[in-house]
Coordinates of C-alpha atoms and ligand atoms in Angstrom, one line a residue:
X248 CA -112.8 184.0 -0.1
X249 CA -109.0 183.7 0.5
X250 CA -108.8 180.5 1.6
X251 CA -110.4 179.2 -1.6
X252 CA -107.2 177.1 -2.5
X253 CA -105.5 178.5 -5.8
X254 CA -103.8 175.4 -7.1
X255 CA -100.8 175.1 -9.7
X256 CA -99.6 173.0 -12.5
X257 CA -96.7 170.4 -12.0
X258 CA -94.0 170.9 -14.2
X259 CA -90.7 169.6 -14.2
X260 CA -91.3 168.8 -10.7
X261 CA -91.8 172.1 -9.8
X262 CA -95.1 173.9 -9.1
X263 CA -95.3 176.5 -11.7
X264 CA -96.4 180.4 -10.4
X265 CA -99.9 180.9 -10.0
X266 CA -102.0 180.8 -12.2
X267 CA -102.9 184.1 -14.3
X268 CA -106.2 182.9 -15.7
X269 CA -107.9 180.1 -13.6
X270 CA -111.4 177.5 -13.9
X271 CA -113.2 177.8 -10.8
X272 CA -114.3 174.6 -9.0
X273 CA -117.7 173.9 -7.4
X274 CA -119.2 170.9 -5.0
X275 CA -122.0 169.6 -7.0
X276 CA -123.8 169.0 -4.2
X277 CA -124.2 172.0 -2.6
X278 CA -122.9 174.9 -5.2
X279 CA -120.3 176.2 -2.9
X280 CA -117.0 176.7 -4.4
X281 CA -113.7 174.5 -3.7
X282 CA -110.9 175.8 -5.4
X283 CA -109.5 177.6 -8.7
X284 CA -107.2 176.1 -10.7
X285 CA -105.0 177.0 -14.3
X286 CA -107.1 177.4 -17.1
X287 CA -102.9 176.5 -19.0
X288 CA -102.4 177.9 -22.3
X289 CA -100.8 175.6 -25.4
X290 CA -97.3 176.9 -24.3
X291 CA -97.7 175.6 -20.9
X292 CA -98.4 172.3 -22.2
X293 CA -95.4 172.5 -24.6
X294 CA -93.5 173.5 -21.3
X295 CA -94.5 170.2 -20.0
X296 CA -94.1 168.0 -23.3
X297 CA -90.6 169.4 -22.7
X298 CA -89.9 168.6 -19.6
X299 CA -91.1 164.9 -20.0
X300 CA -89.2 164.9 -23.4
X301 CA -86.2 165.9 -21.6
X302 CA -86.8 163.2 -19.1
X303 CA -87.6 160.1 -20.9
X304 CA -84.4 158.2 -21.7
X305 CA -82.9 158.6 -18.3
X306 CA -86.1 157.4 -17.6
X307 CA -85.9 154.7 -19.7
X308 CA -82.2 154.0 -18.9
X309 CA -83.0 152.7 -14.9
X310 CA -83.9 149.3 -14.7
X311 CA -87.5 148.6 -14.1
X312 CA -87.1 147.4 -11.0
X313 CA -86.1 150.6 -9.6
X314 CA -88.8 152.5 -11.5
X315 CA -90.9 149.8 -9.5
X316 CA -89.5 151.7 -6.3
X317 CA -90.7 155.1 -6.9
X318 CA -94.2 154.1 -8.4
X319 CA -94.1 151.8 -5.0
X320 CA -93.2 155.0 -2.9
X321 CA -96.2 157.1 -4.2
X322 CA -98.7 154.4 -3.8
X323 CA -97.5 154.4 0.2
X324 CA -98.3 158.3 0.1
X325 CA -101.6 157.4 -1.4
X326 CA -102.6 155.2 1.3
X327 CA -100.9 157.9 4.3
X328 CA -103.0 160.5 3.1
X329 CA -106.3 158.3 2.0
X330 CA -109.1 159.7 4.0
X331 CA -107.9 163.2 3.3
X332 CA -107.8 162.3 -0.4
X333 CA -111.3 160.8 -0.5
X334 CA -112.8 164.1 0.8
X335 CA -111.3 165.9 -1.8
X336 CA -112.9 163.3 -4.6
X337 CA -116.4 163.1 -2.4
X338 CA -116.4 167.3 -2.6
X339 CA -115.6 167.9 -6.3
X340 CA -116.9 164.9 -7.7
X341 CA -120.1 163.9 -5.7
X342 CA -119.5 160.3 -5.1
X343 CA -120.3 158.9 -1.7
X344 CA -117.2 158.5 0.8
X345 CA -117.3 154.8 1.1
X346 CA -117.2 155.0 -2.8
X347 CA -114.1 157.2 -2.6
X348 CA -112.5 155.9 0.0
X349 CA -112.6 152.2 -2.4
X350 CA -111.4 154.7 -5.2
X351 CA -108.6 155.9 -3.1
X352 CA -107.5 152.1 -2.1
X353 CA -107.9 150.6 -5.3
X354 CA -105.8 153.3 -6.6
X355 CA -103.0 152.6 -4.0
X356 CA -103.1 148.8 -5.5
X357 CA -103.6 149.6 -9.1
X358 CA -99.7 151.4 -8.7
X359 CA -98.5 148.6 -6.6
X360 CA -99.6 146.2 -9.3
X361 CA -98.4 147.7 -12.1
X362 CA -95.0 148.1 -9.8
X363 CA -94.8 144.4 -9.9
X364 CA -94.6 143.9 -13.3
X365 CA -91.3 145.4 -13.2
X366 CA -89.7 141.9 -13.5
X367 CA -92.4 140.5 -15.7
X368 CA -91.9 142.4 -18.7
X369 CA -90.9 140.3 -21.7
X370 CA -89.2 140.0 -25.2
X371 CA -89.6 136.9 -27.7
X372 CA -87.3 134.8 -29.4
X373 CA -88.5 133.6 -32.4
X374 CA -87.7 130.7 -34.8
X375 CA -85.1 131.7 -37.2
X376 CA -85.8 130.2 -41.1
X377 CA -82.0 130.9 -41.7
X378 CA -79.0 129.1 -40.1
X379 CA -76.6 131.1 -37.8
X380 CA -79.4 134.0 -37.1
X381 CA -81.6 134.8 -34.1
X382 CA -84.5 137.2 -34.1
X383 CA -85.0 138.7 -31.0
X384 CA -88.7 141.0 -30.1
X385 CA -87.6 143.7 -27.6
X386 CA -90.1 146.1 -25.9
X387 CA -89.5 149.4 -25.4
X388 CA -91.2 152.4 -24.2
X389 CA -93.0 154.9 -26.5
X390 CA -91.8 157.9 -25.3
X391 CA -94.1 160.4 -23.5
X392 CA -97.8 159.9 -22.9
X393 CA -100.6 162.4 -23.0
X394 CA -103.2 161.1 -20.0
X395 CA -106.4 163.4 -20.8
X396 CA -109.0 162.4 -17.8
X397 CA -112.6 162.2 -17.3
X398 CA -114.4 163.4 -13.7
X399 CA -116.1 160.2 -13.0
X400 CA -113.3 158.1 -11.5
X401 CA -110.9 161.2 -11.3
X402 CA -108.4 159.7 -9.3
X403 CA -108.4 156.0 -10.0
X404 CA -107.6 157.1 -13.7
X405 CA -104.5 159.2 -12.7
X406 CA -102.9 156.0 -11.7
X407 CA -104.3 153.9 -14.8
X408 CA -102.7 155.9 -17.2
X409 CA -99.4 156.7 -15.2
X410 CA -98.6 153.3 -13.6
X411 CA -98.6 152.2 -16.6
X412 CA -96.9 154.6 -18.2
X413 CA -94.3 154.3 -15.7
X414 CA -93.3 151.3 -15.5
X415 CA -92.6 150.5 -19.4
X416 CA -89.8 153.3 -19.0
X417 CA -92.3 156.2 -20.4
X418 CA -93.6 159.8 -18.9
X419 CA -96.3 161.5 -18.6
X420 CA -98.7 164.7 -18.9
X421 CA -101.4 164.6 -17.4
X422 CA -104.4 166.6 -18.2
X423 CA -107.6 166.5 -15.2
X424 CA -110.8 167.0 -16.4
X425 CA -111.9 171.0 -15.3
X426 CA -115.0 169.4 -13.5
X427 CA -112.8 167.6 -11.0
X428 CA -108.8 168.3 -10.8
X429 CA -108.1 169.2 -7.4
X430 CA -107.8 165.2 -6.6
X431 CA -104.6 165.4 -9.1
X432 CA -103.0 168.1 -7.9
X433 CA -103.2 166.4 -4.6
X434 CA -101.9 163.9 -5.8
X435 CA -99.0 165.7 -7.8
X436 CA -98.2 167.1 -4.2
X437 CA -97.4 163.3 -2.9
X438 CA -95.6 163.1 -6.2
X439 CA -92.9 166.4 -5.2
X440 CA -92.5 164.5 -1.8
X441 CA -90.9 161.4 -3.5
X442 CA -87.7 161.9 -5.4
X443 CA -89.4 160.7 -8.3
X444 CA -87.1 162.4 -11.0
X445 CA -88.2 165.9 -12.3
X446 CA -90.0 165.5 -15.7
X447 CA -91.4 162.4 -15.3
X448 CA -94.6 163.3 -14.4
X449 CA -96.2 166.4 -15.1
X450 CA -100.0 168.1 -14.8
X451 CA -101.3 170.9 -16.6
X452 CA -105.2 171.8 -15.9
X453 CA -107.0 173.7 -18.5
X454 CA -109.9 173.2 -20.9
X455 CA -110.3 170.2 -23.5
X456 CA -110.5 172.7 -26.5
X457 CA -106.9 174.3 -25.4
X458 CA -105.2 172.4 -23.3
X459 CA -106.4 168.4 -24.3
X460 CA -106.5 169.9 -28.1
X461 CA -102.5 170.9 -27.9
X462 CA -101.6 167.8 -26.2
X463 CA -103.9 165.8 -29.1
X464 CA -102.1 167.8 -31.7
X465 CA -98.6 167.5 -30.7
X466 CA -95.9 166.0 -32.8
X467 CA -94.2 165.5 -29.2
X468 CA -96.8 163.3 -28.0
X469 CA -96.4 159.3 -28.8
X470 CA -99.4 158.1 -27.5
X471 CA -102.6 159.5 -26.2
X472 CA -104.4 157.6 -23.5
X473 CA -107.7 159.3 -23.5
X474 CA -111.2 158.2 -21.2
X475 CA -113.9 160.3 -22.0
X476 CA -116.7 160.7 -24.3
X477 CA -117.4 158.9 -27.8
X478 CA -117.6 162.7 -29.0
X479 CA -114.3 163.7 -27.3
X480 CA -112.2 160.7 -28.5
X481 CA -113.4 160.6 -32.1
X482 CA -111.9 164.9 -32.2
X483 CA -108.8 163.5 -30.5
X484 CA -108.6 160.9 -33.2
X485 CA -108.7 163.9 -36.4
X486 CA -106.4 166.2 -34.3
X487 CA -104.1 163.5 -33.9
X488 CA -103.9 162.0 -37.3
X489 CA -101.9 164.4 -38.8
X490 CA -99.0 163.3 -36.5
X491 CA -100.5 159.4 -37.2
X492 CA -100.0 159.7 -33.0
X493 CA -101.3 156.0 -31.2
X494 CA -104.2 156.3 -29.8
X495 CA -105.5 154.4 -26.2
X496 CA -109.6 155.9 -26.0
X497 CA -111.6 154.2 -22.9
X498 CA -115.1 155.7 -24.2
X499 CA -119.1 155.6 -23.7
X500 CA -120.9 152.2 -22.8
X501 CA -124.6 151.0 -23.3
X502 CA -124.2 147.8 -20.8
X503 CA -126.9 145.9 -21.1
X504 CA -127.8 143.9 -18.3
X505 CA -130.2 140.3 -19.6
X506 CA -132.1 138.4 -17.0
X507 CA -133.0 135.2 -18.4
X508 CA -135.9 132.7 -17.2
X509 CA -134.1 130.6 -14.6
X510 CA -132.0 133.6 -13.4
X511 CA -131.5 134.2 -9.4
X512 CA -134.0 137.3 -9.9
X513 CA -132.8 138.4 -6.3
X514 CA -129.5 138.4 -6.9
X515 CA -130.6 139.7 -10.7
X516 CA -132.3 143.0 -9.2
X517 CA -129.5 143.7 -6.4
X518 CA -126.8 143.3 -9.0
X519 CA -128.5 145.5 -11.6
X520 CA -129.5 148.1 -9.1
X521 CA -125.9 148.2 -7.6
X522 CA -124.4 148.2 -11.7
X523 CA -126.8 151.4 -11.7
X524 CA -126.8 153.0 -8.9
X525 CA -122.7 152.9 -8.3
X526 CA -121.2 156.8 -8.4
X527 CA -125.1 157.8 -9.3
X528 CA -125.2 155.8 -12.2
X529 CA -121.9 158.1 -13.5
X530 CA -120.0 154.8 -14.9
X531 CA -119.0 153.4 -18.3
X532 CA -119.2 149.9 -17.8
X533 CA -122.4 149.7 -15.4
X534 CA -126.1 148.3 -16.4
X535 CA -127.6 151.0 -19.1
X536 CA -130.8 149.0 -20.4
X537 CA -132.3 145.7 -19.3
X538 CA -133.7 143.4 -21.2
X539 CA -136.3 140.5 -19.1
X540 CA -137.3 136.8 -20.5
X541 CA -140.8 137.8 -20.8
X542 CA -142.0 134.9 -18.2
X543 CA -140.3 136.6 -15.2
X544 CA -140.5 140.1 -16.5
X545 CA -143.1 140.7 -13.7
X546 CA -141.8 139.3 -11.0
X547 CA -138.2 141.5 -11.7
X548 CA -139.6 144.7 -12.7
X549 CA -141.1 144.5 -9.5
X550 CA -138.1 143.5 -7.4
X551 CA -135.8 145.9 -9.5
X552 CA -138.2 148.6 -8.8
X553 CA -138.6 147.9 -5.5
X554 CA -134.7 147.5 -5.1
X555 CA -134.3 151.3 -6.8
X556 CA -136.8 153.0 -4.9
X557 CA -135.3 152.3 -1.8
X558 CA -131.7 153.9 -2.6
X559 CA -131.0 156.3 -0.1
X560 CA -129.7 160.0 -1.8
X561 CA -127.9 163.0 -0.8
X562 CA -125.4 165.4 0.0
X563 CA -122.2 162.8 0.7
X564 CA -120.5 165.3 2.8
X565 CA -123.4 165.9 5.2
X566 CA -124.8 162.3 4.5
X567 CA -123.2 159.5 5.6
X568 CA -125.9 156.8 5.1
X569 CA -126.6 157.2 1.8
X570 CA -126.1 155.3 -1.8
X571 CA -125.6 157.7 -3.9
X572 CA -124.8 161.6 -4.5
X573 CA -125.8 164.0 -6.6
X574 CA -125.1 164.0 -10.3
X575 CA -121.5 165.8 -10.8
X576 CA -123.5 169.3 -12.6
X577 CA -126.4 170.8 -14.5
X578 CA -125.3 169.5 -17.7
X579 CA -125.5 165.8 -16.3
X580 CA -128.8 166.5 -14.7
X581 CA -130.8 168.7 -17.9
X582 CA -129.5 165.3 -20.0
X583 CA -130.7 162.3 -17.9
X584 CA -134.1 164.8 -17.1
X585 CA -134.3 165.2 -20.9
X586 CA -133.7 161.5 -22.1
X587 CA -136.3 160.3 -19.6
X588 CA -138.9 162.8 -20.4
X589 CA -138.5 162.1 -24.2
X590 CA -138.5 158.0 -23.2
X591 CA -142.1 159.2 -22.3
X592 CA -143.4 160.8 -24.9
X593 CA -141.9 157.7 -27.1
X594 CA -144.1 155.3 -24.9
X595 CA -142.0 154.4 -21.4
X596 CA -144.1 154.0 -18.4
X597 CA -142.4 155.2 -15.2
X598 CA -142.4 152.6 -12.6
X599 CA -140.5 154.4 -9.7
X600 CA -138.8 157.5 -9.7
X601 CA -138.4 159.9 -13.2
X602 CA -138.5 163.4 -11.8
X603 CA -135.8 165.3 -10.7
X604 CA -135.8 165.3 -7.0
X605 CA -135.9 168.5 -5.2
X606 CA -133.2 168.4 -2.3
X607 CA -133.3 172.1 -2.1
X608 CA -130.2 171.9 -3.2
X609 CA -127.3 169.6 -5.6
X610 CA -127.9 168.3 -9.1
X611 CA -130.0 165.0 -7.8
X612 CA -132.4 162.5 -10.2
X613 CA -134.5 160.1 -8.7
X614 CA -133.8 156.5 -9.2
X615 CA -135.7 155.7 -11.7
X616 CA -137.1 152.3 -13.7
X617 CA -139.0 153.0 -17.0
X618 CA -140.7 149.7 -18.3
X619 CA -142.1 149.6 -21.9
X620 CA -139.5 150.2 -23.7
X621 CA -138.1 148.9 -27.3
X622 CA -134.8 149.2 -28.5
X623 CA -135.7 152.2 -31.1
X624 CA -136.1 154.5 -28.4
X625 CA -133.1 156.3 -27.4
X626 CA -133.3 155.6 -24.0
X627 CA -132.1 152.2 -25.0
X628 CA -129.4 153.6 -27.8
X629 CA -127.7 156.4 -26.3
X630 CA -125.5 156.8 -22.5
X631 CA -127.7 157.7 -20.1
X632 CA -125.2 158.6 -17.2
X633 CA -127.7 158.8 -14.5
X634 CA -129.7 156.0 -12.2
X635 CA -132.3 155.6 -14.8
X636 CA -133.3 152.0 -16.2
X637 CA -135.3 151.2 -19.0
X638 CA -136.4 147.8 -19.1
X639 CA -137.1 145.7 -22.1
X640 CA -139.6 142.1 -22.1
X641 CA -138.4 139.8 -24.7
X642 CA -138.7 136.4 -25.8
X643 CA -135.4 134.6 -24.9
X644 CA -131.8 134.8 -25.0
X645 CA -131.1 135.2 -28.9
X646 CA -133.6 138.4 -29.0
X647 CA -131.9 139.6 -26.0
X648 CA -128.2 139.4 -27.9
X649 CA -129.7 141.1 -31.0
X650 CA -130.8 143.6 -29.2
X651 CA -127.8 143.8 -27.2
X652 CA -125.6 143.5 -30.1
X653 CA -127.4 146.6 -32.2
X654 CA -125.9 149.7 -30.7
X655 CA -123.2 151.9 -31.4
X656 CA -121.6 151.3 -28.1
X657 CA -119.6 147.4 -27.3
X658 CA -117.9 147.6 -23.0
X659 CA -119.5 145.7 -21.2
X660 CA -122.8 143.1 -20.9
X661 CA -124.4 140.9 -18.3
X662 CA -125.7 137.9 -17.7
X663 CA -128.5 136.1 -15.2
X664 CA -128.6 133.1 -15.8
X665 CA -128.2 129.6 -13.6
X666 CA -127.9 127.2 -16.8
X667 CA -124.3 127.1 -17.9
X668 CA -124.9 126.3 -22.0
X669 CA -126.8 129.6 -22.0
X670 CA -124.3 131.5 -20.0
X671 CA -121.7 130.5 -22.4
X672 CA -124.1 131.1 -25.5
X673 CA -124.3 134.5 -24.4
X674 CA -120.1 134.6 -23.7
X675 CA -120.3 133.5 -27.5
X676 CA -123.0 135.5 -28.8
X677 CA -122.3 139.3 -27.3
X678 CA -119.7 141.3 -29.0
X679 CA -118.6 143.2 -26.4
X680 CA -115.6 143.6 -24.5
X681 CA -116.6 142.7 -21.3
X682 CA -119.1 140.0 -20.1
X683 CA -120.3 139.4 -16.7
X684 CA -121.8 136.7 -15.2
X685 CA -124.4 136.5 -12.4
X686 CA -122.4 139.7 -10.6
X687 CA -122.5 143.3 -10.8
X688 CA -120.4 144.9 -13.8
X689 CA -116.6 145.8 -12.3
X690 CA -113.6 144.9 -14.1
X691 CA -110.8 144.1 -12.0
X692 CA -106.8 145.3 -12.5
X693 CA -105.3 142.0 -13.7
X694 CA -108.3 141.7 -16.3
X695 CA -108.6 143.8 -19.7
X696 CA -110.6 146.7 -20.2
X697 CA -111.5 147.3 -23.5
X698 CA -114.9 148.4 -25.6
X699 CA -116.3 147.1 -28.9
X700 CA -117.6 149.2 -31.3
X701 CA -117.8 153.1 -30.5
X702 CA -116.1 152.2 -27.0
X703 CA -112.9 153.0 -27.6
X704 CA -109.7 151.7 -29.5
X705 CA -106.9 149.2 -27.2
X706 CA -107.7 148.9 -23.6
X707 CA -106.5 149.4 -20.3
X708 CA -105.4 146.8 -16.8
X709 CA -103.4 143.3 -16.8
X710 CA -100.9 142.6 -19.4
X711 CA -102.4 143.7 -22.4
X712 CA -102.9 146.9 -20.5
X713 CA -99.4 147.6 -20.0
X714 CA -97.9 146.3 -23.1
X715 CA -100.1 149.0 -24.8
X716 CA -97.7 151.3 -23.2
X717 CA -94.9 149.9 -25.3
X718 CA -93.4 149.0 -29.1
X719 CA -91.5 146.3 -30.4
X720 CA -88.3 146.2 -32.1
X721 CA -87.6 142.9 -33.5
X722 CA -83.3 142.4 -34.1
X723 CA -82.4 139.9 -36.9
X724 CA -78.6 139.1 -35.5
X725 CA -76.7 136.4 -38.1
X726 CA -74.3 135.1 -36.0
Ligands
NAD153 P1 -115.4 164.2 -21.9 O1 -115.2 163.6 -23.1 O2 -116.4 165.4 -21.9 O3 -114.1 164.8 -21.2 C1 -113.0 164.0 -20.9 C2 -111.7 164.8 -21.0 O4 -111.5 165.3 -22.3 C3 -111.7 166.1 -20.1 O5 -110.5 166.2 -19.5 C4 -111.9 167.2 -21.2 O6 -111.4 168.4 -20.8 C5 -111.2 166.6 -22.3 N1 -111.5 167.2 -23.6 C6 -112.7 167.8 -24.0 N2 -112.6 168.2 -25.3 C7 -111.4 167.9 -25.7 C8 -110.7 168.0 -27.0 N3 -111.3 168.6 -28.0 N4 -109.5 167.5 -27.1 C9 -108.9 166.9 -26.1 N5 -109.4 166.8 -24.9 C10 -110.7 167.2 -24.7 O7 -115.9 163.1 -20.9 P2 -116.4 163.3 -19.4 O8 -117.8 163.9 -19.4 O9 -115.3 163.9 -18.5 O10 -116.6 161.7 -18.9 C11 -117.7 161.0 -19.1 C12 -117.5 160.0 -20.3 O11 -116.4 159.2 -20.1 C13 -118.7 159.1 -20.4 O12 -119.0 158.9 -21.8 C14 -118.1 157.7 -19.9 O13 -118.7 156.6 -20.4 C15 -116.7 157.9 -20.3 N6 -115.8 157.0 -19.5 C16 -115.3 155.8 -20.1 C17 -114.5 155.0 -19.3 C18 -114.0 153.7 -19.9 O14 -113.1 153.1 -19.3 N7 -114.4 153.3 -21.1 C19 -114.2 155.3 -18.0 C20 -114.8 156.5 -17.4 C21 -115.6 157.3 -18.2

């Protein structure tokens, strides 16, 4: 057992002693365990508010051009050490290694992106009503950032929070999820081998109920960029409204994915299948119901089911040739076993898959479609998380955006459809945050991620994204 790496948390741009208490790490896939890591007390995470405190308005002080350089030098790390980096993800997390190696990549970009906005950030200057004055709206950094991180895209989200972060002169503490943090203390290793300045960034691993509460709760703290659960975010909203700390939540989805009459039902099936099947179905912003124009529904169900029956599953580490892993633990598995066994009782037919699948081993779920289903069952309400579909026939385009429309949840929504007025009726008609179009749901880094409803509060990519990162000061200077 000794070379079970013990990892550390990064402080001050240090690695702090090892840990006295420590969260043991396990491959889903196969049950073995990876690593332990700190299970960080509330003074550990004042240790780090500290240190990022006492780093911010040097910080600040550089131009952002040059805070462009170091966010520039760890995203060259990042790519140097990105096949060793994607094992790490594929082995916690349970995601496939052509997934994780596209997580790894994208990651690499996402901080060279942000990078570039170093020149790009900008003031206003507005109309004056009086002679002689000028009002002027500067941007400036909030101060130091809480980043609290979910296991799904571990590592990409590192980089979503921080870039940004970053770049608009603030720091940062990041807080892994328990399931999957030994991606981010990699990555905090690639960090000590810049001269990034000490303080800047900063990792302390630990539990959501100490460590993610004291970072919620801190007066210290001037924004919290949260992705996680609808449940997590809305207890990081009341333990940080004392403090009236901003707030950035990426939450739950409920896509739903509508395949109209004329759609491309090929393309429809592939696109929804790939929407589902992505990181085993383990993604906010991928298909989570379907609803069919009731004149093709036959033809797609068929072609859907046929599409998610042959998705090839496994263990990612001994499996190269597969779709998807297994589901990242017990929790994830009991739930999507449990939602599709009570989709059942309420009345769902099981077209392919709906058992758990017995690999001997790993927390795997058969890809499943479920067909009679109506949008009172809570198959078609609540976040599945898993490669389950439940499939809904109705009438035409309107029912489909009522339907779509009446749930708790508002990311992201698709569209098949080759007739542009009904393609924009649906742009028009869906309140969500997101709307694809004839492609699989994946927002891209120059877009804007943000969720209706339940699915979260601000957003995250683009220049919205990074501007959330930042307050204005507006001077009124009579001249
Ligand atoms: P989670 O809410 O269980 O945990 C997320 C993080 O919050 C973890 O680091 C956890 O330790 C921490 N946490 C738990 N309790 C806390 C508390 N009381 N105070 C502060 N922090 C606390 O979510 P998860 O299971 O890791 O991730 C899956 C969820 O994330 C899904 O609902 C998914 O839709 C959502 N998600 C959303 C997006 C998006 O962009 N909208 C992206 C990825 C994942």
């Amino acid at each position: 057992m000794s070379d079970i790496p013990v990892y550390r948390n990064y402080i001050n741009g240090e690695f702090s002693a090892e840990p006295t208490s420590t969260i043991e790490v396990f491959n889903p896939a196969n049950g073995r365990l990876l690593s332990k890591v700190p299970n960080s007390s509330a003074e550990e995470v004042e240790q780090a508010i500290h240190a990022a405190r006492k780093a911010q308005s040097s910080w600040a002080q550089k131009p952002a051009i040059e805070r462009a350089g170091f966010l520039k030098k760890i995203a060259d790390k990042v790519r140097q050490n990105a096949e060793r980096l994607a094992t790490v993800i594929v082995k916690e997390q349970g995601k496939t290694k052509e997934l994780a190696n596209v997580e790894v990549n994208f990651t690499a970009d996402y901080i060279d992106y942000m990078a570039e906005w170093a020149r790009r950030i900008e003031g206003e200057v507005v109309t004056s009503d009086r002679p002689g004055e000028n009002i002027f709206v500067f941007r400036k950094p909030l101060g130091v950032v809480a980043g609290i991180l979910p296991w799904n895209f571990p590592f990409f989200l590192i980089a979503r929070k921080m870039a940004p972060a970053l770049i608009t002169g603030n720091t940062i503490v990041v807080k892994p999820s328990e399931e999957t943090p030994n991606n981010c203390f990699e990555f905090a290793k690639l960090v000590a081998e810049t001269d990034l300045p000490p303080g800047v960034f900063n990792v302390v691993c630990g539990t959501g109920h100490e460590v993610g509460n004291a970072l919620s709760t801190s007066p210290k703290i001037d924004m919290i960029s949260f992705t996680g659960s609808v449940e997590t975010g809305s207890r990081i909203m009341s333990a940080a409204a004392p403090n009236v700390t901003k707030l950035n939540l990426e939450l739950g989805g409920k896509a739903p994915a509508i395949v109209l009459a004329d759609a491309d039902l090929d393309l429809a099936a592939q696109a929804i299948k790939d929407s589902r099947v992505i990181n085993s179905g383990q993604v906010c912003n991928c298909a989570e119901r379907v609803y069919v124009q009731a004149s093709v529904a036959e033809e797609f169900i068929a072609k859907l089911s046929q599409a998610m029956s042959a998705t090839r599953y496994g263990d990612p580490m001994a499996q190269s040739d597969i779709d998807m892993g297994p589901l990242v633990n017990k929790v994830g598995l009991d739930k999507v076993a449990k939602m599709v066994e009570f989709a059942k009782k309420q009345g769902a037919e099981v077209v392919t898959g709906g058992q758990v699948a017995d690999l001997g081993q790993g927390f795997h779920y058969q890809p499943t479609v479920l067909t009679g289903c109506n949008s009172d069952m809570e198959i078609m309400q609540k976040e599945i998380f898993g490669a389950v579909l439940p499939v809904q026939i109705v009438a035409d385009l309107d029912e489909a955006i009522g339907y779509a429309n009446a749930s708790e949840y508002g990311l992201t929504s698709s569209v098949y459809t080759q007739n542009l007025s009904l393609a924009m009726n649906a742009v028009r008609g869906l309140d969500y945050g997101e709307t694809y179009i004839n492609r699989e749901n994946f927002e891209a880094m120059q877009g804007f991620h943000a969720g209706a409803r339940k699915s979260g509060v601000g957003g995250a990519d683009g220049r919205h994204g990074l501007y959330e990162y930042m307050r204005t000061q507006v001077a009124y200077i009579q001249s």
